[in-house]
Structures are given as structure tokens and as C-alpha cells.
C-alpha atoms as one frame of an Amber mdcrd trajectory, in Angstrom:
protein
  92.026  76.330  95.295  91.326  78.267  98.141  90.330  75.821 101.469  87.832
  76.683 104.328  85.708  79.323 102.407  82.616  79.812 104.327  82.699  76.829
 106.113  84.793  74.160 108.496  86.573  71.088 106.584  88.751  69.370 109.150
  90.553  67.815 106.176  91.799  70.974 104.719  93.680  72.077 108.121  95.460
  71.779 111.051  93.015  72.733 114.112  90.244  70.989 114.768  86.456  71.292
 114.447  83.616  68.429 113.836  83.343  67.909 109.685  79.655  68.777 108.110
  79.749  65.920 105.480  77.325  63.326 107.684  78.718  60.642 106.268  81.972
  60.842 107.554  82.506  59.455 111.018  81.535  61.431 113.956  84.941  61.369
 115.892  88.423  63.216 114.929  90.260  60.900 112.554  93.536  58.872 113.750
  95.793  60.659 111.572  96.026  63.932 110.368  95.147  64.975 107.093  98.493
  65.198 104.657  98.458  67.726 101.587  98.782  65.892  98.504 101.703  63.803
  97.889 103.570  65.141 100.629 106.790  63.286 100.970 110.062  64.619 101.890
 113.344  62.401 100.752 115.413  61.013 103.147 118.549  59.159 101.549 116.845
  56.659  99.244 113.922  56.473 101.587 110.553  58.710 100.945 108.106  59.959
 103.484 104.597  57.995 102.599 101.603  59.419 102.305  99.356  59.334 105.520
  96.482  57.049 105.468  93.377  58.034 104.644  90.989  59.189 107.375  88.057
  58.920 106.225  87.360  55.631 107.929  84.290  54.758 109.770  83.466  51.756
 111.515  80.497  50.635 113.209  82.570  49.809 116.362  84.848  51.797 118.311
  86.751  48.647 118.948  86.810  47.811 114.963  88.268  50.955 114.548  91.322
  50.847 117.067  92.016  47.333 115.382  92.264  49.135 111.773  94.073  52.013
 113.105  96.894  49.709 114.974  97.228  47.765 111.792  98.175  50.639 110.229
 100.596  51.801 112.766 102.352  48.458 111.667 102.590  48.919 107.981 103.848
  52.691 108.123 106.517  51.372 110.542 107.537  49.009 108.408 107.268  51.078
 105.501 110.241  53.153 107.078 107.880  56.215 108.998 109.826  55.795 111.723
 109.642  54.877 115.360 105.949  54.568 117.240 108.060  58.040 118.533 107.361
  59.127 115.515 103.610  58.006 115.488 100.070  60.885 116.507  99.556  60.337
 120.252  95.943  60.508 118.962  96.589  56.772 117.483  96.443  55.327 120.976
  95.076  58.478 122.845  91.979  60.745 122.468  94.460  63.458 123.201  97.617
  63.214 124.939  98.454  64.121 128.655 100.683  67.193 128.358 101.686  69.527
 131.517 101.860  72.658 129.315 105.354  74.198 130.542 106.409  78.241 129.408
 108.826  76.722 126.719 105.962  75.044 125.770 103.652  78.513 125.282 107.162
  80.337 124.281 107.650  82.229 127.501 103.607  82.986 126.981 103.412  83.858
 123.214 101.047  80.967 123.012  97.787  80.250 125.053  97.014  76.568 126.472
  93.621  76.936 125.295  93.828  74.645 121.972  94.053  71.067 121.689  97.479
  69.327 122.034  96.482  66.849 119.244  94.474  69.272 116.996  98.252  70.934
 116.073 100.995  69.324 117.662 103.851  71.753 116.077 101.941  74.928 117.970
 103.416  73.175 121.337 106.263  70.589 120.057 107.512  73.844 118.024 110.241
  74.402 121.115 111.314  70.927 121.532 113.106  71.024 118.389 114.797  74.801
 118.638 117.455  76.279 121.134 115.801  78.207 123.630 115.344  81.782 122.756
 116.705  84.543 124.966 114.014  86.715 123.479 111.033  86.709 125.029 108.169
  88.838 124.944 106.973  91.903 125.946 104.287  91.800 128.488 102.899  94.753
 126.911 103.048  92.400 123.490 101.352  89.435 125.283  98.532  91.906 126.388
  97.921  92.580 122.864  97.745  88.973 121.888  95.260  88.314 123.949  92.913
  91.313 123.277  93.171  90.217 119.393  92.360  87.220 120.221  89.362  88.284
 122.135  88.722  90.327 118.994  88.690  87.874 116.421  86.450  85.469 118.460
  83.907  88.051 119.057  84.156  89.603 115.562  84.894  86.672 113.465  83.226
  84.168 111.189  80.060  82.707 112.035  79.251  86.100 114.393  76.592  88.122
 114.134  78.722  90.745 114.412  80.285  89.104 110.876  77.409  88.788 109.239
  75.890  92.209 109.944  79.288  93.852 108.647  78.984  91.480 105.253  75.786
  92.282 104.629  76.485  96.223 104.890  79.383  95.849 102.658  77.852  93.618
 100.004  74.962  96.701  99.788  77.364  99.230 100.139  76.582 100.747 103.031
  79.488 101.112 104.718  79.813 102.873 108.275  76.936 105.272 109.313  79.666
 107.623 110.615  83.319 108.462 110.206  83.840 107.840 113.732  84.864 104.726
 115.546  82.833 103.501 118.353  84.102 100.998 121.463  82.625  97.575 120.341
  82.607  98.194 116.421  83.941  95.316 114.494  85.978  96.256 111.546  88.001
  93.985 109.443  91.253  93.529 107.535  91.603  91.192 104.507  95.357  89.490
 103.661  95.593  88.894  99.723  98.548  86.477  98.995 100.379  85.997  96.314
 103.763  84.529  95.186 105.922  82.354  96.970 104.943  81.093 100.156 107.360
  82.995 101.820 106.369  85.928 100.687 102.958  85.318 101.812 103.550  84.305
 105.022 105.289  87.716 105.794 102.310  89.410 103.888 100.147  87.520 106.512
 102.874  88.565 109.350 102.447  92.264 108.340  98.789  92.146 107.866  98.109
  90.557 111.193 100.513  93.123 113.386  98.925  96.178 111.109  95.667  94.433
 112.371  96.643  94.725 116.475  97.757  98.312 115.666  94.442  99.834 114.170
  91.940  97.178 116.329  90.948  94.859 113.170  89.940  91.390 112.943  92.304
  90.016 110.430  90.814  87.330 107.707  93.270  85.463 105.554  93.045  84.467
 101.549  95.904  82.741 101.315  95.400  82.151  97.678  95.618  78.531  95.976
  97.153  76.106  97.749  98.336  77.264 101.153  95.526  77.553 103.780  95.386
  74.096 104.663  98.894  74.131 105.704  98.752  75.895 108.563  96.556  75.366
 112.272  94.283  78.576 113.513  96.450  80.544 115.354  93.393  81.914 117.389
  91.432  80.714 119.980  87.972  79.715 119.038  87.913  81.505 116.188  89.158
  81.591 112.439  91.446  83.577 110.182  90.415  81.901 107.282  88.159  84.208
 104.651  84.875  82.589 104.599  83.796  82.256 100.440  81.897  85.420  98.964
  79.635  85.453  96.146  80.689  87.006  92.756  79.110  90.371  93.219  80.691
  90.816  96.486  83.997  93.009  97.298  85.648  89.727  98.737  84.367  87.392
  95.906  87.492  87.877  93.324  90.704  89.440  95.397  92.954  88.426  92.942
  91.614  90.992  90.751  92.909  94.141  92.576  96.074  95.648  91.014  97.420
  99.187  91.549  94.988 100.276  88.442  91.655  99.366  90.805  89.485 102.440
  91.317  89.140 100.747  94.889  92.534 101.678  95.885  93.831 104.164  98.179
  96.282 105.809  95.902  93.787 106.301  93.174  90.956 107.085  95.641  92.981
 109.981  96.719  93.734 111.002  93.443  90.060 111.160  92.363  88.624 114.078
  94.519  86.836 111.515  97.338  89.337 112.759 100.105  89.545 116.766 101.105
  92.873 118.213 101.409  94.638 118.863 104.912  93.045 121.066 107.421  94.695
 122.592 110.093  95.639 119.979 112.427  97.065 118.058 109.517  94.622 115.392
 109.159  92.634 114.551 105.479  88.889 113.825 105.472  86.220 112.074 103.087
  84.892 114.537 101.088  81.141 112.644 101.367  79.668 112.406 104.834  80.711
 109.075 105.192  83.776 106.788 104.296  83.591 104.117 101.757  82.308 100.491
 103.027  85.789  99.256 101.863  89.274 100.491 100.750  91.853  98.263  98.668
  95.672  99.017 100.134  97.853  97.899  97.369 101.391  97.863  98.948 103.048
  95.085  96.349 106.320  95.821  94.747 106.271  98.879  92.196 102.784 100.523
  94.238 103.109 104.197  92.842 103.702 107.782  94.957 100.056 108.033  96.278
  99.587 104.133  97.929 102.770 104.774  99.579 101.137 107.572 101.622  99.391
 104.692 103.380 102.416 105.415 105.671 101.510 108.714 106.670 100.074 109.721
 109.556  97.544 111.645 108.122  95.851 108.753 105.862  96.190 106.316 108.832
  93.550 108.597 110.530  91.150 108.858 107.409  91.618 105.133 106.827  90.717
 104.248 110.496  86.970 104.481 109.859  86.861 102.593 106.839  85.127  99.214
 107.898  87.067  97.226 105.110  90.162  97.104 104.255  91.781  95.039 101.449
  95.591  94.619 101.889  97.495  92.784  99.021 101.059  92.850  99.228 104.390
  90.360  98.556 106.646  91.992 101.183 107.404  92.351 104.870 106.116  95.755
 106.144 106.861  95.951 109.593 109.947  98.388 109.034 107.547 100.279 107.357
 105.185 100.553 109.535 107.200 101.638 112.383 108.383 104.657 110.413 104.471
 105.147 110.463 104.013 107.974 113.183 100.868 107.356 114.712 102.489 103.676
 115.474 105.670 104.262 116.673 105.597 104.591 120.339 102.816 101.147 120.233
 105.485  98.924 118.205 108.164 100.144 120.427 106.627  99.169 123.595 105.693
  95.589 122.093 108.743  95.134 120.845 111.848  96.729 122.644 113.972  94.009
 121.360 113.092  95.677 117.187 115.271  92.744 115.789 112.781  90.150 117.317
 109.508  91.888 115.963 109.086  88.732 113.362 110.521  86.218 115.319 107.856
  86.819 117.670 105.335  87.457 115.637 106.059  83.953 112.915 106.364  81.766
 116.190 102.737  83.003 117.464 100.976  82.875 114.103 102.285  79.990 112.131
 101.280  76.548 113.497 102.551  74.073 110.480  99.392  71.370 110.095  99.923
  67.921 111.497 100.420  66.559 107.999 103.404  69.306 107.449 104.695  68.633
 111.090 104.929  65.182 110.882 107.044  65.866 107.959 109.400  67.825 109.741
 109.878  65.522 112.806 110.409  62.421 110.437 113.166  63.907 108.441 114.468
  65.525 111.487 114.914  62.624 113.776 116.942  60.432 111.824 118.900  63.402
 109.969 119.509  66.127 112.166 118.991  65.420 115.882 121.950  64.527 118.221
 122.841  66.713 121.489 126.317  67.194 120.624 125.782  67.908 116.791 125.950
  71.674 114.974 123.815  71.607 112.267 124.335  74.282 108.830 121.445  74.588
 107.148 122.118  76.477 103.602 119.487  77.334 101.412 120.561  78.226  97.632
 118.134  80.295  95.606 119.119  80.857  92.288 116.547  83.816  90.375 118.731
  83.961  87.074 118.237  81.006  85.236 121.797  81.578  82.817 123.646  82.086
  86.180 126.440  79.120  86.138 125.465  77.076  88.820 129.436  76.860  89.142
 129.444  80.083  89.945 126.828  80.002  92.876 128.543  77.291  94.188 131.863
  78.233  94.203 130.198  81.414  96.257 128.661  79.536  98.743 132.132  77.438
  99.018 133.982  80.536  99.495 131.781  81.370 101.832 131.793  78.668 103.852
 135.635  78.504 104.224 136.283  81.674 104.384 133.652  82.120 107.588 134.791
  78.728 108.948 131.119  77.464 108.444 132.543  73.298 107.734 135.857  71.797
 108.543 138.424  72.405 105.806 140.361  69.924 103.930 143.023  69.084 106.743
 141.001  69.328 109.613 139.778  65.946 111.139 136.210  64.604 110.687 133.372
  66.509 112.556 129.718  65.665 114.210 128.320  68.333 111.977 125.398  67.896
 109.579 124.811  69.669 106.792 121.647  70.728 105.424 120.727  72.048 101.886
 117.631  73.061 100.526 117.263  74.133  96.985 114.992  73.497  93.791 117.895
  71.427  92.371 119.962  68.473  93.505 123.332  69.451  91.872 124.048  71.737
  94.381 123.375  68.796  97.320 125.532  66.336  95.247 128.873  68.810  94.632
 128.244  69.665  98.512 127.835  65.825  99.460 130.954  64.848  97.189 133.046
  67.977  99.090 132.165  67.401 102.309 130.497  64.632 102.825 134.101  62.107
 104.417 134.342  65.448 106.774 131.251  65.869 107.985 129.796  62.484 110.352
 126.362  63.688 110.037 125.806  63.843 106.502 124.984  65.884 103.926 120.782
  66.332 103.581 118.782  67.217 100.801 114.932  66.930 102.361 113.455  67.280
  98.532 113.696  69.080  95.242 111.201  70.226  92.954 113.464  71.411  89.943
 111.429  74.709  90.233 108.837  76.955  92.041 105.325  76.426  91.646 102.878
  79.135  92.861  99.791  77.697  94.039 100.904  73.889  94.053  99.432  73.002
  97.299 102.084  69.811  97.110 104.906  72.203  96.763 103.886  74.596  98.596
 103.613  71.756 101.595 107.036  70.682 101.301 108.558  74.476 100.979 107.195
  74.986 104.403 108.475  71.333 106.059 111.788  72.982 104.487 111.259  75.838
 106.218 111.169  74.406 109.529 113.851  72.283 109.036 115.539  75.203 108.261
 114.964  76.987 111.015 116.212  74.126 113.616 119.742  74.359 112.732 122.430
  76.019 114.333 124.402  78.018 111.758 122.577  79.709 108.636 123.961  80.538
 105.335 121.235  81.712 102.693 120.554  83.269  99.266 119.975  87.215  98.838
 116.096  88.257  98.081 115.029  85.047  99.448 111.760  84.951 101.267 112.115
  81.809 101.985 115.342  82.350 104.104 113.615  85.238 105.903 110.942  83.252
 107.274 113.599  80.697 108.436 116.161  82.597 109.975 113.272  84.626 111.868
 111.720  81.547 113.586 115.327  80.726 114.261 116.059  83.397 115.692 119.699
  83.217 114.257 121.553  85.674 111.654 122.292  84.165 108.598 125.543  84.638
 106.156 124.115  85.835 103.121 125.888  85.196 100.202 124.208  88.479  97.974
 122.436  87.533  94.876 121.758  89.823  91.432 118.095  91.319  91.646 115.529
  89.190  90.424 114.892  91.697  87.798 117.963  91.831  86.137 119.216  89.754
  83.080 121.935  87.828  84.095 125.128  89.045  81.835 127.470  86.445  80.173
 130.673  87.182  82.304 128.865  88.938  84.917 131.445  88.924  87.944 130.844
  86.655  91.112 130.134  88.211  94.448 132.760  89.789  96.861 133.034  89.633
  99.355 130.862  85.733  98.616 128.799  86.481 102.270 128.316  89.044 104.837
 126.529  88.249 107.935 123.361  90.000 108.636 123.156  92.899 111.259 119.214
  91.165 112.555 117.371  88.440 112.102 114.531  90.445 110.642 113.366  90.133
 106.924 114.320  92.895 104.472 111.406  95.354 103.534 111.893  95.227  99.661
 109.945  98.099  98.461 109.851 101.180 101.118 108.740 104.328 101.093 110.993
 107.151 101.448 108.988 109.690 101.334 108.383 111.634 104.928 105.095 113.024
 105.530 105.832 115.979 107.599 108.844 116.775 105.565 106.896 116.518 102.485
 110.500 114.941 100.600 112.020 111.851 100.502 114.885 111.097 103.376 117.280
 108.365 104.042 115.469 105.721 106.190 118.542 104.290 107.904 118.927 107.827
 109.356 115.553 108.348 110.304 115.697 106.071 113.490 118.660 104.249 114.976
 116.807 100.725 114.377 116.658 100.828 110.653 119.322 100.080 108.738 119.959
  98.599 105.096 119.791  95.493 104.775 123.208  93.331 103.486 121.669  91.840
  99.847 119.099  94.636  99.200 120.324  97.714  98.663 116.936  99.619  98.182
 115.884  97.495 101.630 115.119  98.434 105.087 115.561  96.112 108.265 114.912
  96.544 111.786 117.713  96.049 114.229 118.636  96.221 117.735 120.784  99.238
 117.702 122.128  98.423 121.360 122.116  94.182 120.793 124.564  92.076 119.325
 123.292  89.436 121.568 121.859  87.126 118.192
């Protein structure tokens, strides 16, 4: 179910925003809204639901009284320390001097609330400080976005002039682009969360590049996880009727007559003229074009990364983007976009850890979450924490086998103290769909390491769409990223998104494609890790194909910050080809 279609529901998301049911109660509620059965496992202990906040009470003063009794009861119900608790409990909003760690060296603006989305500023409290920080020429960017999607957004006139023209079809008057025109980029997600939060990532920076307001549909379950990352505005895809373009996105496929490869096979685009560029072959372009850039897209939507199309798709007022993967390599192999990325990002191996840290906010429900397990688990000054996350795509894989990798792995690196060495602070932390690998990690180390061995949850297996799940995958997430040493599974999304908030390269122990069968017999890894050249997600699915060349070419020759990445062999990541500073 999608959340925050065409209108604001404070009890869907993270930011805040008045409610339009009247007969809720006209100020913010104490706690945060919590996602569905949202619990994360801590020992023998379980994160309670929040309480309900859909209180209202005739009196102010009746209402404090309600809200401190129920500080008492989730205390006692093992929540934690009034640490632990909203500020908003005791506080219409709390008394923060914003500092830069705060707004991550300036990533961030002070502009929202503090208690709206407490992980937007708490978010640096809880990782080492990065020795990455942005570009001013980045932060410039940021902020004319921002100014973009607030003047261009939902609820605009500007909006609602462009959906009306596309729901008639008209589409631009002209070809060209004019200073003040409002054109728009929609995000279709699927899959995992983590590979829709790096769809989102690549939408968003394709967005800054061509001058777009993005608009999210983060498909079922997902949206109300995450706080607005902009300013007065939303990237949340207001509902569309049936008839409309927007009103069934899950519909596109690589077969739609919408899409740009098939468009340009149909005879609506003129060939090249003499300074290289493509035209519409009709006066002017279509009112919307659907990029489909998901794993297996054929010859003719991978041009979308030539030069040439970028320029006929630039006065297209629409565009639909639905894709599974992280695109950034991709796109700075685009031509007309090269010299922007590279002066926004002249560190290329901390393109997405710049990028997740300024767009995803987790929603006080998620954050609290996070801070609860983290507190009693994994916080201590003088304590290294390795977080290893074990994703297992083969289901008639041994789990022996995986787990005599990972143990490999971790010897052989000197990850966790071996069998003769004395106790250590360390904690370990393991996240995973099943709790054998927690238990044969807990029964190996568990005398040897004095901080435990963690297990936050698990859900026995994914569930696409579950907004429950999907909750708890992203808590994970976090937690992930806030430890010290990283060890993760090959192809996972999931470990992508962590290690890139992080900021920290991961071991990754390489994992059969997804695709394969597994093969009774089938030989285990070696070496069982190799440490990752960037912190960047792989690109999955990339084009080789160069434009001007008019053949396919080696990528990882093409510029000296691409390489292949470690557990995809078909894969492109960005690197730092003069930093080893990770």
C-alpha cells in the first residue's frame, strides 16, 4: 500500500505536517508513529510497539498526565532509559544548537524540525566522523534542488498545471527548455528495500543533473519509513487516477510502448544530424517517456546513456524511471555529465555515501528502533564493533558451507580473536533472515568476545512489500552501518546501502549469482573474502556500449575511477583512483 498519495498523513511518516482527519487532535502526537509490529529482539527482550497517538484530550494538562503515564509503563516494559524516551514527551521540541557534525559538514540544512525526524540530526552521534566531506560545489546543488522541489512540487500550481497537461496529453508546447519550467522525474521501486533505496539514490542525483523535481513511488510498504528529505516540500508521488500516466507504475516493463528503447525503435525519433544529436520526428516531444533501466533492459534503453538521447530526452516534461540497481557509475560514463559529477564529487568513492546520508532520514518509529537496540548492545567508547550480514540467494546452498566461509574469513583477515587469544571488548553483530547462523557464531565466539554476539531480528525470509519487514530491514541497516569493521554477502543490496552510510569497505565474502541453480558439490569460495577497493555499491547491469565508438568497450578502462567490482564480475564501481584513505 502505497502512503501519502495526494495528500499529508502524519501517521504514515517521519516529517511533520498538521493531519486532515478533524477528529484527531490538533497538536503533533507524543510519540511517533511505529510501522506495524515493529520490534527488534534484543536477547530475550522485544522492542514494544509505540503507543498509539491518536489521543485527544480536552485538556492540555490531561494529556501530559496520560503521556507521563506512559513513559512509566514502556520503561518498565524494558524500552529503555527516559535517554531513550522523544524529547517531544516533555518538550514541544527540543533545544538543539545545530553544530556541522550535526548538518554533516553542511549536507543537511537546519531548516526542519529537530523532533519531526530526530535520525536526520542524531544520524552523526552514533557514526565515526567522516573525513569525507562535501563538495561546496555539491552543497550548491543541494540547495538549488531543494529550491526546486519546493517551488515545483506537490500542492504547486506549477504541479498542477504540469498534471493536468500530462493527463490530456499535451505535453510541452516546444522542444526547448525554458529558465523557470518545471519538469519532473518519477522513481518506480521495486524489490528489496535496498535495492530501492539506491533506485531512489540514482533517481534523485539523475534529477540534480538534468534540473528535475524528483517524486518518489516507493511501492508497497516503504514510504512511511523514511522523513522528507526536502525542505518544505515532498518527494512523495501524490495518488493519480486510473486513466492517468502515474495511476498504475507498476505496469511498465521493457515491452511498454512508453519506453525509450521501443520509442526509438518505432520511427518517433529522427536519426543523427550533423552535430550528433537525435530529434522527435513530430514537432513536439511526448508529454512523458518511461526509462526502463531494470536488470535485463535490452540494446536500445541502454542508449539512455548516450549523449545524444540525454539531449532529446531533456525536453520531455515526464519522465518515468523504474529500475532495481545503482546507476551512478553509469551515469558518469554518461558524457554530457561527466565534468558536473566530477566537480560534486572529487572524492568518486564517496558519491553514495554522500548522497544516502542527505536523502535517507529513517522515521522516528524506525529510529527509535535503532537507538534502543544500539544502546544496550553496541555502544561503549572503547569497543570495535563487526557487523556481518549473511545473505544466502540459493536456497540448497549448505548453510555449513556459508558459514564455514564467513569463518574462514574472519580468521584468516583477523576480523575476531582466535581460539588462544585472550577475551576482547568486541561485539559482534549479525544480521540475516535466519538465526542459525547467529547461534553457530554465538556458540564460536561468544566466551571471546565481552560484548556479545547480536542478532537484532529474523524474519526466516524476504518479503517484498511487507511494510513490517521492510521496517526492520532498514533499523538493520543502520545498525549496520554504525559498526566499525564490515564483512558482507556478494549481490547484497542490503550491504551496499550499509557500508555506504558507513563509509567503511567491507570484506566480501563472494556469493554464486542469484540466477544460478546451486549445484550439489558446487565448490566453496576462495579465496572466502576480498576486501572491496570503495565503499560504493556495484552497478549490476551496465552498459558497455560507447556512443561515439558505436561498440562495446571495457568500462574499467574507460576512466581511471571505474573498476570491477570484487563479487560481480559483470559490475562496475566507482573508486578513488588516488585514495586509499577508507
Amino acid at each position: 500500500m502505497d502512503v501519502m498519495k495526494g495528500g499529508s498523513d502524519d501517521t504514515t511518516r517521519g516529517g511533520g505536517g498538521g493531519v486532515s482527519d478533524k477528529r484527531r487532535c490538533s497538536w503533533a502526537p507524543m510519540f511517533p508513529p511505529a510501522p506495524p509490529e515493529l520490534r527488534l529482539e534484543a536477547g530475550k527482550r522485544g522492542w514494544r510497539r509505540w503507543p498509539s497517538s491518536s489521543w485527544c484530550a480536552a485538556k492540555r494538562a490531561l494529556l501530559l498526565a496520560v503521556c507521563v503515564a506512559a513513559a512509566v509503563v514502556v520503561l518498565l516494559a524494558g524500552a529503555g532509559s527516559l535517554d531513550g524516551l522523544p524529547d517531544s514527551l516533555f518538550f514541544h521540541d527540543a533545544q538543539v544548537n545545530l553544530t556541522a557534525d550535526h548538518l554533516l559538514d553542511g549536507l543537511l540544512t537546519a531548516e526542519f524540525s529537530y523532533r519531526s525526524c530526530r535520525s536526520r540530526y542524531e544520524f552523526a552521534s552514533y557514526h565515526k566522523r567522516s573525513s569525507h566531506k562535501p563538495s561546496p560545489y555539491l552543497l550548491s546543488k543541494l540547495r538549488k534542488q531543494e529550491a526546486l522541489q519546493k517551488r515545483c512540487g506537490p500542492g504547486t500550481a506549477a504541479h498542477k498545471a504540469a498534471l493536468r497537461r500530462l493527463e490530456s496529453g499535451e505535453g510541452a508546447a516546444t522542444g526547448r527548455v525554458e529558465d523557470g519550467d518545471c519538469r519532473y522525474l518519477v522513481s518506480i521501486g521495486f524489490r528489496g528495500l535496498g535495492n530501492r533505496m539506491l533506485a531512489v539514490a540514482s533517481a534523485f542525483l539523475y534529477a540534480v543533473l538534468t534540473e528535475r523535481v524528483l517524486l518518489v513511488h516507493w511501492g508497497k510498504g516503504a514510504a512511511g519509513l523514511f522523513c522528507e528529505p526536502f525542505p518544505g516540500a515532498t518527494w512523495l508521488l501524490p495518488r493519480a487516477g486510473k486513466r492517468s500516466p502515474l495511476g498504475n507504475l507498476d505496469r511498465y516493463d521493457g515491452e511498454s510502448k512508453e519506453s525509450l528503447g521501443n520509442i526509438l525503435q518505432s520511427g518517433a525519433v529522427v536519426g543523427a544530424s550533423a552535430d550528433g544529436n537525435v530529434s522527435w520526428a513530430s514537432p513536439r516531444p511526448p508529454p512523458y517517456v518511461y526509462l526502463h533501466l531494470a536488470g535485463g533492459y535490452g540494446f536500445h534503453d541502454k542508449l539512455f546513456y548516450c549523449g545524444e538521447h540525454q539531449r532529446l530526452l531533456r525536453g520531455v516534461p515526464w519522465l518515468l524511471m523504474r529500475t532495481d540497481s545503482y546507476l551512478v557509475p553509469g551515469l558518469f560514463l554518461t558524457p554530457p555529465f561527466r565534468g558536473e559529477l566530477e566537480a560534486m564529487f572529487p572524492e568518486k568513492d564517496a558519491t553514495f555515501h554522500h548522497l544516502g546520508r542527505y536523502l535517507f532520514h529513517p522515521s522516528n518509529a524506525v529510529w527509535r528502533a535503532v537507538t534502543s537496540y544500539h544502546r544496550p548492545n553496541l555502544a561503549g567508547a572503547s569497543r570495535r564493533v563487526v557487523g556481518i550480514h549473511i545473505r544466502v540467494f540459493q536456497k540448497k546452498q549448505p548453510p555449513r558451507q556459508v558459514l564455514d566461509q564467513l569463518l574462514s574469513c574472519v580468521r584468516g583477515e583477523r576480523l575476531l580473536p582466535d581460539q588462544v587469544a585472550a577475551a576482547t571488548n568486541d561485539a559482534v553483530l549479525v544480521t540475516s533472515l535466519s538465526p542459525w547462523y547467529h547461534e553457530r557464531i554465538r556458540a564460536e565466539y561468544g566466551g571471546r568476545v565481552a560484548g556479545g554476539v547480536h542478532q537484532p531480528s529474523h524474519e526466516g525470509e524476504q518479503r517484498w512489500g511487507d511494510a513490517a519487514h521492510d521496517a526492520k530491514a532498514l533499523a538493520e541497516m543502520y545498525l549496520l552501518s554504525t559498526c566499525d569493521v564490515l564483512v558482507t554477502s556478494g549481490f547484497s543490496t542490503f550491504g551496499y546501502v550499509a557500508q555506504g552510510l558507513a563509509g567503511r569497505r567491507p570484506w566480501v565474502m563472494p556469493r554464486p549469482s542469484p540466477w544460478e541453480e546451486w549445484a550439489a558439490g558446487q565448490a566453496p569460495a576462495e579465496p572466502p573474502c576480498l576486501r572491496a577497493p570503495s565503499v560504493e555499491p556495484c552497478f549490476h547491469s551496465p552498459s558497455y556500449y560507447d556512443c561515439a565508438a558505436r561498440r562495446d568497450v571495457e568500462l574499467d578502462k574507460v576512466a581511471p575511477y571505474i573498476r570491477r567490482c570484487v563479487d560481480v564480475s559483470w559490475g562496475i564501481q566507482l573508486v578513488n583512483e588516488s585514495s586509499t584513505r577508507w
